[in-house]
Amino acid sequence: MSAPTQAPEVRDDTEHPEAAGYRARRTLPLRVEAMRQLRRRRTLLMGGVLAALPFILIIAFAIGGTPDGEDGGGGRGGGRINLMDVATESAANFAATSLFVSAGFLLVVPVALFCGDTVASEASWSSLRYLLAAPVPRVRLLWSKLVVALGFSLAAMVLLPLVALVAGTAAYGWGPLKLPTGGALAAGDTVPRLAIVVAFIFVSQLVTAGLAFWLSTKTDAPLGAVGGAVGLTIVGNVLDAVTALGSWRDFLPAHWQFAWADALQPQLEWGGMIKGTAVSVTYALILFALAFRGFSRKDIVS
C-alpha cells in the first residue's frame, strides 16, 4: 500500500501580503521624481525667466533713469514703504525691489506650474495608471510629487533674489539696505532679513500650491489646473481690494501677501507675518487634505 499523499502546504498570504523585497516607501524616490521634473522644458524655461528678470530691471533702470515709484503696493504693508524709490541704492535694495515687483504675480506662476502640472501631466500622458501599477501606493505617489513640487517652488523663489544680489552688486555695489522711510539696515543684517522675506513669500504661496495640487488631482488637463490656481489667486487679490468687505479681508491670504514689508523696517515686526502665515497654512492644509482624500478614492483611467 502506498503512503498517503501529503497535502500541499497552503501559504498564508495574510501574514506576508507584500512581494519579497517590496517596500512601499522605496517606490518613486524623491531623487527620481526630482530629476524627472528638472529635465522638463517648462522647469528650465521658468528658471530662465526668473534669472533674467533682475537683468531686465537693471536695463529698465538704466534706460529710464532713477526709479520713481508712486505706491508701495497693495495688501498688508502696501504704502508703508516704497522700495522703487531706493531700488538702485545697493544690491540689497535691488534684490528687495525684485521681490516686490514679482511677489504679487510672477512668483505665483512657478508655484501654480510646479504644483498644478505634476499629477495632471501624468494623467494627460496616460502614464499615471502605469505608475500606480508599478506598484506605487497612491499616498506615496502624491507625497513624492508634492514634496518635489514645493521644493522646486522654493528654489524658484530663492533663485530670484540670489541672481538679483549678484547682478545688483555688479551694477550698484554692496552696501546697507536703505529704507525709503529713513534709516538703513546694516549690510550684515540684509541677507537674514531678505531670507525672512523669501520664507514668508513661500509660505504665503502655499495657498496657491494647495489649489493647484488639488486641481491637479481632479483633472487630466495640466493647463486647467495651473490656470485655475492662478485665476483663483487673482480673484483673491481682487476681493482684497474691495474695502467694503472690511475685516472679512483678514481671512483672505491675499490681504497679507505684502506683510513681509515689516521685515524691512529698522525694528523687525512679526505681527502681520504671523497672521498671514496662520491664514495661508490653514487654507493650504485643507486643500492638501482634499487632494489626498479625493485621489485615494478616484478611479484612475488615464
mmCIF file of C-alpha atoms in Angstrom:
data_model
loop_
_atom_site.group_PDB
_atom_site.id
_atom_site.type_symbol
_atom_site.label_atom_id
_atom_site.label_comp_id
_atom_site.label_asym_id
_atom_site.label_seq_id
_atom_site.Cartn_x
_atom_site.Cartn_y
_atom_site.Cartn_z
ATOM 1 C CA MET A 1 0.000 0.000 0.000
ATOM 2 C CA SER A 2 1.422 3.330 -0.992
ATOM 3 C CA ALA A 3 1.958 6.003 1.624
ATOM 4 C CA PRO A 4 -0.815 8.554 1.834
ATOM 5 C CA THR A 5 -0.159 11.587 -0.267
ATOM 6 C CA GLN A 6 0.811 14.568 1.836
ATOM 7 C CA ALA A 7 -1.458 17.535 1.421
ATOM 8 C CA PRO A 8 0.260 20.509 -0.222
ATOM 9 C CA GLU A 9 1.303 23.268 2.119
ATOM 10 C CA VAL A 10 -1.006 26.255 1.924
ATOM 11 C CA ARG A 11 0.768 29.565 2.311
ATOM 12 C CA ASP A 12 -0.984 32.126 4.441
ATOM 13 C CA ASP A 13 -0.591 35.336 2.407
ATOM 14 C CA THR A 14 -2.393 37.340 5.037
ATOM 15 C CA GLU A 15 0.787 37.362 7.098
ATOM 16 C CA HIS A 16 3.021 38.468 4.215
ATOM 17 C CA PRO A 17 0.781 40.261 1.719
ATOM 18 C CA GLU A 18 3.700 42.050 0.027
ATOM 19 C CA ALA A 19 6.044 40.530 -2.524
ATOM 20 C CA ALA A 20 9.514 39.628 -1.322
ATOM 21 C CA GLY A 21 11.739 42.694 -1.232
ATOM 22 C CA TYR A 22 8.888 45.125 -1.895
ATOM 23 C CA ARG A 23 8.870 48.248 0.256
ATOM 24 C CA ALA A 24 6.255 50.891 -0.425
ATOM 25 C CA ARG A 25 8.455 53.664 0.939
ATOM 26 C CA ARG A 26 11.129 52.848 -1.645
ATOM 27 C CA THR A 27 8.865 53.385 -4.639
ATOM 28 C CA LEU A 28 9.193 56.604 -6.662
ATOM 29 C CA PRO A 29 12.156 58.013 -4.688
ATOM 30 C CA LEU A 30 12.294 61.778 -4.360
ATOM 31 C CA ARG A 31 15.548 61.958 -6.325
ATOM 32 C CA VAL A 32 13.940 60.133 -9.253
ATOM 33 C CA GLU A 33 10.910 62.423 -9.287
ATOM 34 C CA ALA A 34 13.141 65.485 -8.889
ATOM 35 C CA MET A 35 15.292 64.507 -11.867
ATOM 36 C CA ARG A 36 12.193 63.838 -13.971
ATOM 37 C CA GLN A 37 10.831 67.291 -13.195
ATOM 38 C CA LEU A 38 14.206 69.025 -13.559
ATOM 39 C CA ARG A 39 14.647 67.750 -17.112
ATOM 40 C CA ARG A 40 11.286 69.066 -18.229
ATOM 41 C CA ARG A 41 11.306 72.036 -20.580
ATOM 42 C CA ARG A 42 8.886 74.103 -18.511
ATOM 43 C CA THR A 43 11.210 73.870 -15.493
ATOM 44 C CA LEU A 44 14.173 75.176 -17.471
ATOM 45 C CA LEU A 45 12.039 77.883 -19.066
ATOM 46 C CA MET A 46 10.713 79.119 -15.728
ATOM 47 C CA GLY A 47 14.195 79.161 -14.242
ATOM 48 C CA GLY A 48 15.431 81.174 -17.208
ATOM 49 C CA VAL A 49 12.638 83.735 -16.844
ATOM 50 C CA LEU A 50 13.298 84.266 -13.146
ATOM 51 C CA ALA A 51 17.053 84.501 -13.668
ATOM 52 C CA ALA A 52 16.561 87.032 -16.463
ATOM 53 C CA LEU A 53 14.233 89.352 -14.518
ATOM 54 C CA PRO A 54 16.954 91.170 -12.498
ATOM 55 C CA PHE A 55 18.896 91.938 -15.676
ATOM 56 C CA ILE A 56 15.730 93.235 -17.341
ATOM 57 C CA LEU A 57 15.162 95.537 -14.361
ATOM 58 C CA ILE A 58 18.756 96.800 -14.490
ATOM 59 C CA ILE A 59 18.327 97.633 -18.180
ATOM 60 C CA ALA A 60 14.995 99.324 -17.466
ATOM 61 C CA PHE A 61 16.522 101.464 -14.699
ATOM 62 C CA ALA A 62 19.474 102.346 -16.942
ATOM 63 C CA ILE A 63 17.141 103.463 -19.723
ATOM 64 C CA GLY A 64 14.538 105.172 -17.571
ATOM 65 C CA GLY A 65 16.851 106.804 -15.058
ATOM 66 C CA THR A 66 16.345 106.921 -11.305
ATOM 67 C CA PRO A 67 13.303 104.855 -10.247
ATOM 68 C CA ASP A 68 10.340 106.882 -9.094
ATOM 69 C CA GLY A 69 7.587 104.799 -7.529
ATOM 70 C CA GLU A 70 4.123 106.034 -6.763
ATOM 71 C CA ASP A 71 2.906 103.477 -4.272
ATOM 72 C CA GLY A 72 4.414 100.806 -2.115
ATOM 73 C CA GLY A 73 1.976 98.146 -3.248
ATOM 74 C CA GLY A 74 -1.266 96.585 -2.185
ATOM 75 C CA GLY A 75 -2.278 94.423 0.701
ATOM 76 C CA ARG A 76 -0.764 94.426 4.141
ATOM 77 C CA GLY A 77 2.281 96.677 4.230
ATOM 78 C CA GLY A 78 1.401 98.486 0.994
ATOM 79 C CA GLY A 79 2.028 102.201 1.184
ATOM 80 C CA ARG A 80 4.239 101.855 4.259
ATOM 81 C CA ILE A 81 7.413 101.572 2.234
ATOM 82 C CA ASN A 82 8.171 102.361 -1.379
ATOM 83 C CA LEU A 83 11.050 100.188 -2.465
ATOM 84 C CA MET A 84 11.081 101.550 -6.002
ATOM 85 C CA ASP A 85 12.413 104.878 -4.741
ATOM 86 C CA VAL A 86 15.607 103.266 -3.435
ATOM 87 C CA ALA A 87 15.939 100.325 -5.846
ATOM 88 C CA THR A 88 19.369 101.325 -7.137
ATOM 89 C CA GLU A 89 20.951 102.329 -3.823
ATOM 90 C CA SER A 90 22.601 98.936 -3.269
ATOM 91 C CA ALA A 91 22.448 95.269 -4.198
ATOM 92 C CA ALA A 92 20.234 94.611 -1.169
ATOM 93 C CA ASN A 93 17.797 97.313 -2.242
ATOM 94 C CA PHE A 94 17.752 95.918 -5.750
ATOM 95 C CA ALA A 95 17.062 92.377 -4.502
ATOM 96 C CA ALA A 96 14.221 93.610 -2.285
ATOM 97 C CA THR A 97 12.752 95.530 -5.222
ATOM 98 C CA SER A 98 12.971 92.446 -7.442
ATOM 99 C CA LEU A 99 10.972 90.504 -4.872
ATOM 100 C CA PHE A 100 8.500 93.355 -4.539
ATOM 101 C CA VAL A 101 7.699 93.592 -8.246
ATOM 102 C CA SER A 102 7.396 89.805 -8.639
ATOM 103 C CA ALA A 103 5.684 88.669 -5.423
ATOM 104 C CA GLY A 104 2.207 89.748 -6.487
ATOM 105 C CA PHE A 105 2.020 87.680 -9.672
ATOM 106 C CA LEU A 106 5.258 86.413 -11.220
ATOM 107 C CA LEU A 107 6.166 84.177 -8.279
ATOM 108 C CA VAL A 108 2.627 82.801 -8.301
ATOM 109 C CA VAL A 109 3.218 81.261 -11.733
ATOM 110 C CA PRO A 110 6.041 78.798 -10.850
ATOM 111 C CA VAL A 111 4.157 77.636 -7.763
ATOM 112 C CA ALA A 112 0.990 77.026 -9.790
ATOM 113 C CA LEU A 113 3.013 75.439 -12.589
ATOM 114 C CA PHE A 114 5.050 73.023 -10.489
ATOM 115 C CA CYS A 115 2.144 72.012 -8.223
ATOM 116 C CA GLY A 116 -0.641 72.061 -10.823
ATOM 117 C CA ASP A 117 1.188 70.248 -13.588
ATOM 118 C CA THR A 118 2.706 67.434 -11.557
ATOM 119 C CA VAL A 119 -0.198 64.935 -11.373
ATOM 120 C CA ALA A 120 -2.358 66.213 -14.227
ATOM 121 C CA SER A 121 0.510 65.869 -16.700
ATOM 122 C CA GLU A 122 0.899 62.188 -15.828
ATOM 123 C CA ALA A 123 -2.816 61.723 -16.464
ATOM 124 C CA SER A 124 -2.635 63.578 -19.787
ATOM 125 C CA TRP A 125 0.259 61.334 -20.879
ATOM 126 C CA SER A 126 -1.733 58.226 -19.805
ATOM 127 C CA SER A 127 1.192 57.248 -17.586
ATOM 128 C CA LEU A 128 -0.492 57.717 -14.210
ATOM 129 C CA ARG A 129 -2.046 54.258 -14.143
ATOM 130 C CA TYR A 130 1.294 52.684 -15.020
ATOM 131 C CA LEU A 131 2.952 54.444 -12.101
ATOM 132 C CA LEU A 132 0.309 53.071 -9.779
ATOM 133 C CA ALA A 133 0.680 49.608 -11.310
ATOM 134 C CA ALA A 134 4.442 49.592 -10.558
ATOM 135 C CA PRO A 135 3.056 49.403 -7.812
ATOM 136 C CA VAL A 136 3.432 52.874 -6.306
ATOM 137 C CA PRO A 137 0.906 53.471 -3.499
ATOM 138 C CA ARG A 138 -1.300 56.460 -4.159
ATOM 139 C CA VAL A 139 -0.302 58.272 -0.980
ATOM 140 C CA ARG A 140 3.373 57.683 -1.780
ATOM 141 C CA LEU A 141 2.920 58.986 -5.333
ATOM 142 C CA LEU A 142 1.173 62.160 -4.185
ATOM 143 C CA TRP A 143 3.646 62.708 -1.359
ATOM 144 C CA SER A 144 6.661 62.418 -3.676
ATOM 145 C CA LYS A 145 5.153 64.732 -6.254
ATOM 146 C CA LEU A 146 4.050 67.303 -3.658
ATOM 147 C CA VAL A 147 7.426 67.434 -1.902
ATOM 148 C CA VAL A 148 9.281 67.834 -5.204
ATOM 149 C CA ALA A 149 6.814 70.468 -6.461
ATOM 150 C CA LEU A 150 7.167 72.508 -3.274
ATOM 151 C CA GLY A 151 10.926 72.109 -3.432
ATOM 152 C CA PHE A 152 11.051 73.481 -6.959
ATOM 153 C CA SER A 153 8.716 76.313 -5.953
ATOM 154 C CA LEU A 154 11.028 77.272 -3.097
ATOM 155 C CA ALA A 155 14.046 77.027 -5.405
ATOM 156 C CA ALA A 156 12.359 79.445 -7.815
ATOM 157 C CA MET A 157 11.836 81.961 -5.021
ATOM 158 C CA VAL A 158 15.420 81.628 -3.833
ATOM 159 C CA LEU A 159 16.823 81.888 -7.357
ATOM 160 C CA LEU A 160 15.368 85.339 -7.999
ATOM 161 C CA PRO A 161 16.920 87.223 -5.032
ATOM 162 C CA LEU A 162 20.218 85.345 -5.400
ATOM 163 C CA VAL A 163 20.587 86.434 -9.014
ATOM 164 C CA ALA A 164 19.397 89.919 -8.041
ATOM 165 C CA LEU A 165 22.065 90.177 -5.326
ATOM 166 C CA VAL A 166 24.822 89.133 -7.717
ATOM 167 C CA ALA A 167 23.616 91.361 -10.543
ATOM 168 C CA GLY A 168 22.881 94.214 -8.144
ATOM 169 C CA THR A 169 26.357 94.019 -6.624
ATOM 170 C CA ALA A 170 27.884 94.316 -10.085
ATOM 171 C CA ALA A 171 25.596 97.184 -11.082
ATOM 172 C CA TYR A 172 25.139 99.161 -7.851
ATOM 173 C CA GLY A 173 27.672 97.814 -5.373
ATOM 174 C CA TRP A 174 27.272 96.133 -1.996
ATOM 175 C CA GLY A 175 26.020 98.198 0.896
ATOM 176 C CA PRO A 176 23.338 98.644 3.537
ATOM 177 C CA LEU A 177 19.679 98.337 2.688
ATOM 178 C CA LYS A 178 18.412 101.909 2.671
ATOM 179 C CA LEU A 179 14.811 102.399 3.729
ATOM 180 C CA PRO A 180 12.563 104.928 1.995
ATOM 181 C CA THR A 181 11.098 105.801 5.399
ATOM 182 C CA GLY A 182 14.548 106.832 6.575
ATOM 183 C CA GLY A 183 17.444 104.971 8.089
ATOM 184 C CA ALA A 184 19.073 101.814 6.840
ATOM 185 C CA LEU A 185 19.770 98.210 7.741
ATOM 186 C CA ALA A 186 23.415 97.294 8.144
ATOM 187 C CA ALA A 187 24.905 95.256 5.325
ATOM 188 C CA GLY A 188 25.314 92.294 7.670
ATOM 189 C CA ASP A 189 21.599 92.319 8.506
ATOM 190 C CA THR A 190 20.283 92.499 4.968
ATOM 191 C CA VAL A 191 20.766 88.856 3.971
ATOM 192 C CA PRO A 192 18.954 87.472 7.078
ATOM 193 C CA ARG A 193 16.120 89.952 6.533
ATOM 194 C CA LEU A 194 15.845 89.002 2.856
ATOM 195 C CA ALA A 195 15.806 85.340 3.903
ATOM 196 C CA ILE A 196 12.819 86.109 6.147
ATOM 197 C CA VAL A 197 11.119 87.846 3.211
ATOM 198 C CA VAL A 198 11.648 84.841 0.917
ATOM 199 C CA ALA A 199 10.445 82.434 3.603
ATOM 200 C CA PHE A 200 7.252 84.415 4.141
ATOM 201 C CA ILE A 201 6.569 84.745 0.407
ATOM 202 C CA PHE A 202 6.922 80.970 0.095
ATOM 203 C CA VAL A 203 4.539 80.348 2.985
ATOM 204 C CA SER A 204 2.042 82.853 1.601
ATOM 205 C CA GLN A 205 2.083 80.987 -1.726
ATOM 206 C CA LEU A 206 1.157 77.678 -0.080
ATOM 207 C CA VAL A 207 -2.484 78.523 -0.762
ATOM 208 C CA THR A 208 -1.773 78.706 -4.485
ATOM 209 C CA ALA A 209 0.202 75.469 -4.184
ATOM 210 C CA GLY A 210 -2.711 73.785 -2.432
ATOM 211 C CA LEU A 211 -5.202 74.988 -5.034
ATOM 212 C CA ALA A 212 -3.007 73.883 -7.918
ATOM 213 C CA PHE A 213 -2.235 70.483 -6.386
ATOM 214 C CA TRP A 214 -5.869 69.781 -5.565
ATOM 215 C CA LEU A 215 -6.973 70.742 -9.082
ATOM 216 C CA SER A 216 -4.168 68.612 -10.500
ATOM 217 C CA THR A 217 -5.713 65.544 -8.873
ATOM 218 C CA LYS A 218 -9.160 66.416 -10.236
ATOM 219 C CA THR A 219 -8.389 66.968 -13.920
ATOM 220 C CA ASP A 220 -6.391 65.436 -16.753
ATOM 221 C CA ALA A 221 -5.648 68.882 -18.203
ATOM 222 C CA PRO A 222 -2.470 70.441 -16.728
ATOM 223 C CA LEU A 223 -3.335 73.845 -18.169
ATOM 224 C CA GLY A 224 -6.686 73.739 -16.392
ATOM 225 C CA ALA A 225 -5.072 73.041 -13.016
ATOM 226 C CA VAL A 226 -2.394 75.710 -13.465
ATOM 227 C CA GLY A 227 -4.780 78.292 -14.908
ATOM 228 C CA GLY A 228 -7.415 77.580 -12.275
ATOM 229 C CA ALA A 229 -4.954 78.135 -9.436
ATOM 230 C CA VAL A 230 -3.651 81.370 -10.950
ATOM 231 C CA GLY A 231 -7.191 82.561 -11.665
ATOM 232 C CA LEU A 232 -8.424 81.903 -8.137
ATOM 233 C CA THR A 233 -5.350 83.674 -6.741
ATOM 234 C CA ILE A 234 -6.187 86.705 -8.866
ATOM 235 C CA VAL A 235 -9.774 86.586 -7.616
ATOM 236 C CA GLY A 236 -8.422 86.680 -4.059
ATOM 237 C CA ASN A 237 -6.399 89.791 -4.889
ATOM 238 C CA VAL A 238 -9.467 91.446 -6.402
ATOM 239 C CA LEU A 239 -11.574 90.666 -3.328
ATOM 240 C CA ASP A 240 -8.874 92.081 -1.073
ATOM 241 C CA ALA A 241 -9.149 95.358 -2.981
ATOM 242 C CA VAL A 242 -12.851 95.605 -2.081
ATOM 243 C CA THR A 243 -12.587 97.717 1.060
ATOM 244 C CA ALA A 244 -16.317 97.316 1.681
ATOM 245 C CA LEU A 245 -15.559 93.803 2.958
ATOM 246 C CA GLY A 246 -13.932 95.391 5.994
ATOM 247 C CA SER A 247 -12.481 92.933 8.492
ATOM 248 C CA TRP A 248 -13.536 89.971 6.322
ATOM 249 C CA ARG A 249 -10.456 90.680 4.237
ATOM 250 C CA ASP A 250 -8.323 89.451 7.139
ATOM 251 C CA PHE A 251 -9.379 85.922 6.173
ATOM 252 C CA LEU A 252 -8.060 86.333 2.633
ATOM 253 C CA PRO A 253 -4.479 85.121 2.065
ATOM 254 C CA ALA A 254 -4.009 87.962 -0.431
ATOM 255 C CA HIS A 255 -4.560 90.508 2.333
ATOM 256 C CA TRP A 256 -1.249 89.521 3.952
ATOM 257 C CA GLN A 257 0.877 88.922 0.862
ATOM 258 C CA PHE A 258 2.978 92.056 1.460
ATOM 259 C CA ALA A 259 3.270 91.634 5.219
ATOM 260 C CA TRP A 260 6.934 90.835 4.598
ATOM 261 C CA ALA A 261 7.462 94.598 4.312
ATOM 262 C CA ASP A 262 7.575 94.547 8.124
ATOM 263 C CA ALA A 263 10.868 92.641 7.851
ATOM 264 C CA LEU A 264 12.413 95.619 6.062
ATOM 265 C CA GLN A 265 11.876 98.038 8.918
ATOM 266 C CA PRO A 266 14.561 99.185 11.393
ATOM 267 C CA GLN A 267 12.655 97.266 14.045
ATOM 268 C CA LEU A 268 11.573 93.822 12.853
ATOM 269 C CA GLU A 269 7.834 93.290 13.329
ATOM 270 C CA TRP A 270 6.299 89.806 13.298
ATOM 271 C CA GLY A 271 2.594 90.521 13.849
ATOM 272 C CA GLY A 272 1.431 90.730 10.231
ATOM 273 C CA MET A 273 3.618 87.852 9.068
ATOM 274 C CA ILE A 274 2.384 85.573 11.848
ATOM 275 C CA LYS A 275 -1.246 86.289 10.967
ATOM 276 C CA GLY A 276 -0.555 85.806 7.270
ATOM 277 C CA THR A 277 1.247 82.544 7.944
ATOM 278 C CA ALA A 278 -1.657 81.231 10.025
ATOM 279 C CA VAL A 279 -4.188 82.034 7.301
ATOM 280 C CA SER A 280 -2.084 80.576 4.485
ATOM 281 C CA VAL A 281 -1.114 77.376 6.297
ATOM 282 C CA THR A 282 -4.717 76.738 7.352
ATOM 283 C CA TYR A 283 -6.050 77.013 3.808
ATOM 284 C CA ALA A 284 -3.139 75.000 2.418
ATOM 285 C CA LEU A 285 -3.585 72.102 4.847
ATOM 286 C CA ILE A 286 -7.277 71.869 3.982
ATOM 287 C CA LEU A 287 -6.552 71.854 0.234
ATOM 288 C CA PHE A 288 -3.766 69.282 0.537
ATOM 289 C CA ALA A 289 -6.041 67.060 2.626
ATOM 290 C CA LEU A 290 -8.775 67.329 -0.024
ATOM 291 C CA ALA A 291 -6.259 66.359 -2.704
ATOM 292 C CA PHE A 292 -5.094 63.247 -0.853
ATOM 293 C CA ARG A 293 -8.616 62.225 0.128
ATOM 294 C CA GLY A 294 -10.057 62.656 -3.348
ATOM 295 C CA PHE A 295 -7.172 60.946 -5.132
ATOM 296 C CA SER A 296 -7.307 57.926 -2.825
ATOM 297 C CA ARG A 297 -10.889 57.263 -3.993
ATOM 298 C CA LYS A 298 -10.533 58.273 -7.618
ATOM 299 C CA ASP A 299 -10.848 55.801 -10.483
ATOM 300 C CA ILE A 300 -7.623 56.136 -12.476
ATOM 301 C CA VAL A 301 -8.351 55.578 -16.157
ATOM 302 C CA SER A 302 -5.548 57.684 -17.667
#
